[in-house]
Short mmCIF file of C-alpha atoms and ligand atoms in Angstrom, two decimals:
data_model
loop_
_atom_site.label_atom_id
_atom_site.label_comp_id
_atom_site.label_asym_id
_atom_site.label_seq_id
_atom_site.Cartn_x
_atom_site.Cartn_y
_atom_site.Cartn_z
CA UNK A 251 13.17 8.70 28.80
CA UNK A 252 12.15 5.20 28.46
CA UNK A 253 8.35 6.43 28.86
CA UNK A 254 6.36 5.27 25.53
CA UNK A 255 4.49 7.10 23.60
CA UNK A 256 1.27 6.14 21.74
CA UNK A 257 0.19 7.24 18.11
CA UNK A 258 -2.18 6.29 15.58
CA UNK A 259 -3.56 7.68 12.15
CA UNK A 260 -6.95 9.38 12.02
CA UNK A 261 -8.53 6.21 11.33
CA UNK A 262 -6.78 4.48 14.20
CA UNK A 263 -6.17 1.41 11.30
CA UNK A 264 -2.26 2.50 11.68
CA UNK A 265 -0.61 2.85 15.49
CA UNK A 266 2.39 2.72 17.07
CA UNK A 267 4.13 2.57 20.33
CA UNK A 268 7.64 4.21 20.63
CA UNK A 269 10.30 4.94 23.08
CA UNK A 270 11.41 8.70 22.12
CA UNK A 271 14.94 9.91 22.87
CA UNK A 272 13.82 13.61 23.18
CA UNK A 273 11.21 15.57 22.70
CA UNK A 274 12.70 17.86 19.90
CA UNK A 275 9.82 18.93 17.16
CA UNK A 276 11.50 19.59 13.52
CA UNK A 277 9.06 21.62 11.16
CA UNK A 278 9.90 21.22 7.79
CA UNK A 279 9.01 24.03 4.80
CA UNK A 280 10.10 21.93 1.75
CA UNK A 281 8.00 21.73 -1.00
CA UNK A 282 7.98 18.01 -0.63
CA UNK A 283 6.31 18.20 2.82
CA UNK A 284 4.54 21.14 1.61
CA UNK A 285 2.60 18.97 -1.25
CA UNK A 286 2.46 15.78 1.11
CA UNK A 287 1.00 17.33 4.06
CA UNK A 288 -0.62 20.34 2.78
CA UNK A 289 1.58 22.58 4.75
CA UNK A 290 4.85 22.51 6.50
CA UNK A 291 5.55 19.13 7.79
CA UNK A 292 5.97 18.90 12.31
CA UNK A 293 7.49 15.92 13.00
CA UNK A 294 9.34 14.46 16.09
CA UNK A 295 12.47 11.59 15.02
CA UNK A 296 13.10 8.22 15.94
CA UNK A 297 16.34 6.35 15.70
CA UNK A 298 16.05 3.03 15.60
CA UNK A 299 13.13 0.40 13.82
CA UNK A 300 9.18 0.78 15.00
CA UNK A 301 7.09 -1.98 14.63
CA UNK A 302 3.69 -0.64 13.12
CA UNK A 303 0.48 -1.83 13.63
CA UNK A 304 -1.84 -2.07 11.00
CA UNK A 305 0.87 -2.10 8.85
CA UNK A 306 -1.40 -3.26 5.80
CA UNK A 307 -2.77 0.10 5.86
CA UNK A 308 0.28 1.98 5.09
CA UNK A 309 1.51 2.98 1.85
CA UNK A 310 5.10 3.42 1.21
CA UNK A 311 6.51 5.47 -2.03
CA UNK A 312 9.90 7.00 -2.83
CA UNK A 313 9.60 10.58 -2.61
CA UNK A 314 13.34 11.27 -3.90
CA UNK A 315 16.30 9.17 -4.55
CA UNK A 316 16.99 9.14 -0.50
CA UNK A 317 14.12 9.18 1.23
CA UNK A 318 10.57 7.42 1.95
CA UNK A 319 7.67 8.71 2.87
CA UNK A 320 4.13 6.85 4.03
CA UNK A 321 0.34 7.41 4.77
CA UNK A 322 -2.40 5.51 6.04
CA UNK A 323 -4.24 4.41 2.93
CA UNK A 324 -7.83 4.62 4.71
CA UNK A 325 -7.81 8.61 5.44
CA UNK A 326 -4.26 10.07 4.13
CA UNK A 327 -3.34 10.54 7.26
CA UNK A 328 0.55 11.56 6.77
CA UNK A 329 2.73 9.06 8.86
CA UNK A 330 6.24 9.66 8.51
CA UNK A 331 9.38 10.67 6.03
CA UNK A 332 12.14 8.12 6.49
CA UNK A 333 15.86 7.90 5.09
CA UNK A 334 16.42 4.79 2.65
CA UNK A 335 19.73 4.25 3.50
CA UNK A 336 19.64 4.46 7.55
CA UNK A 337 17.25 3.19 10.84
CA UNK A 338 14.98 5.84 11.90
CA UNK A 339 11.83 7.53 11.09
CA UNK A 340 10.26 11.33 11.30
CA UNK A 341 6.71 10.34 12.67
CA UNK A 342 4.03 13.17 12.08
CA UNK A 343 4.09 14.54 15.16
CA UNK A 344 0.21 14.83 15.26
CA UNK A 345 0.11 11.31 15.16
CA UNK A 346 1.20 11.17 18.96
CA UNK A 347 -1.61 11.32 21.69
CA UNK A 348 0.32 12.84 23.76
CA UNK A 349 2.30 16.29 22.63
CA UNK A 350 2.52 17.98 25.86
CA UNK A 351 6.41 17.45 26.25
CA UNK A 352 7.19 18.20 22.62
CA UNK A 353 9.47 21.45 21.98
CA UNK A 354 10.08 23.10 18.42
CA UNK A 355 13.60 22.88 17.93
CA UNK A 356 14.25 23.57 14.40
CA UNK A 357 12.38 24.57 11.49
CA UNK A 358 14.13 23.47 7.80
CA UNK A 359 13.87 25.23 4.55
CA UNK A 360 12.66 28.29 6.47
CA UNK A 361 13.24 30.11 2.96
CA UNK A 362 11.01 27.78 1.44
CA UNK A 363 8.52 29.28 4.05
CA UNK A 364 5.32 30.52 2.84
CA UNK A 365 4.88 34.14 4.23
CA UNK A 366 1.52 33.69 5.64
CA UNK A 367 3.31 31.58 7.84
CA UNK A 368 4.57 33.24 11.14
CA UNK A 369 6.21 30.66 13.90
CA UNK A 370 7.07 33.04 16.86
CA UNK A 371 8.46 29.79 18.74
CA UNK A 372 12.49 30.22 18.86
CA UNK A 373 14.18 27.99 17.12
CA UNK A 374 17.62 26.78 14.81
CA UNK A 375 16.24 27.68 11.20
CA UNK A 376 18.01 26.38 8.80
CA UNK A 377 17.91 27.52 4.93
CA UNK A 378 17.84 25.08 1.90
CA UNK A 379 21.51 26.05 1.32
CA UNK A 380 22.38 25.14 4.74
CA UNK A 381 21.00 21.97 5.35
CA UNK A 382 22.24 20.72 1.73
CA UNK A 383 25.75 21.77 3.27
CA UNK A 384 24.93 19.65 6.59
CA UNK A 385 23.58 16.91 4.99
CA UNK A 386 26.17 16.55 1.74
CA UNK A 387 22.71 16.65 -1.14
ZN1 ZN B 416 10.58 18.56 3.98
#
């Protein structure tokens, strides 16, 4: 896949172009995404570095000890979650024009899952418990 893919922010202040290595869409049900985003957090992953544009416009904070999290400081828009210690970033997958090749793969914190909630899409759900196993948190 060396197609790129576009994205921007709401505003169009923050955008990016990025090489994706699949198409796999994680939802996340965390209470962190939960009270960032509003609801459950969709977001597609990137390995290596991504040169923003705009990049004045984004606001960076430290939403735990490990990770990072950003949003376009002209309209919120939610941009992505990123580890502190490694490459990589989880772009809001809304961000991207183009969505038609994404795929839900997994959905995180599924018990964190507000019940109104109802994903029919199949897909690896993984519990808090089980992710914290993965993941050594
Ligand atoms: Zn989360």
């Amino acid at each position: 896949m060396t197609k790129k893919h576009s994205g921007s922010c709401k505003c169009g202040k923050v955008s990016f172009e990025v090489e994706l290595a699949n198409y796999n869409v994680t939802l996340c049900h965390c209470s962190d995404c939960q009270k960032i985003s509003g609801s459950h957090f969709a977001n597609i992953h990137h390995k290596g570095a991504l040169a923003f544009k705009g990049e004045e416009y984004i606001t960076e904070f430290d939403s735990s000890n490990w990770a990072k999290r950003a949003f376009c400081n002209i309209y919120g828009s939610n941009l992505y979650y990123k580890l502190k210690e490694a490459e990589g970033y989880s772009l809001a997958a809304g961000l991207f024009d183009d969505q038609s090749e994404f795929v839900l793969k997994t959905q995180y914190f599924i018990d964190k899952k507000p019940a109104y909630i109802n994903i029919a899409n199949a897909s690896n759900n993984m519990t808090e418990a089980e992710i914290r196993a993965k993941y050594n948190f």
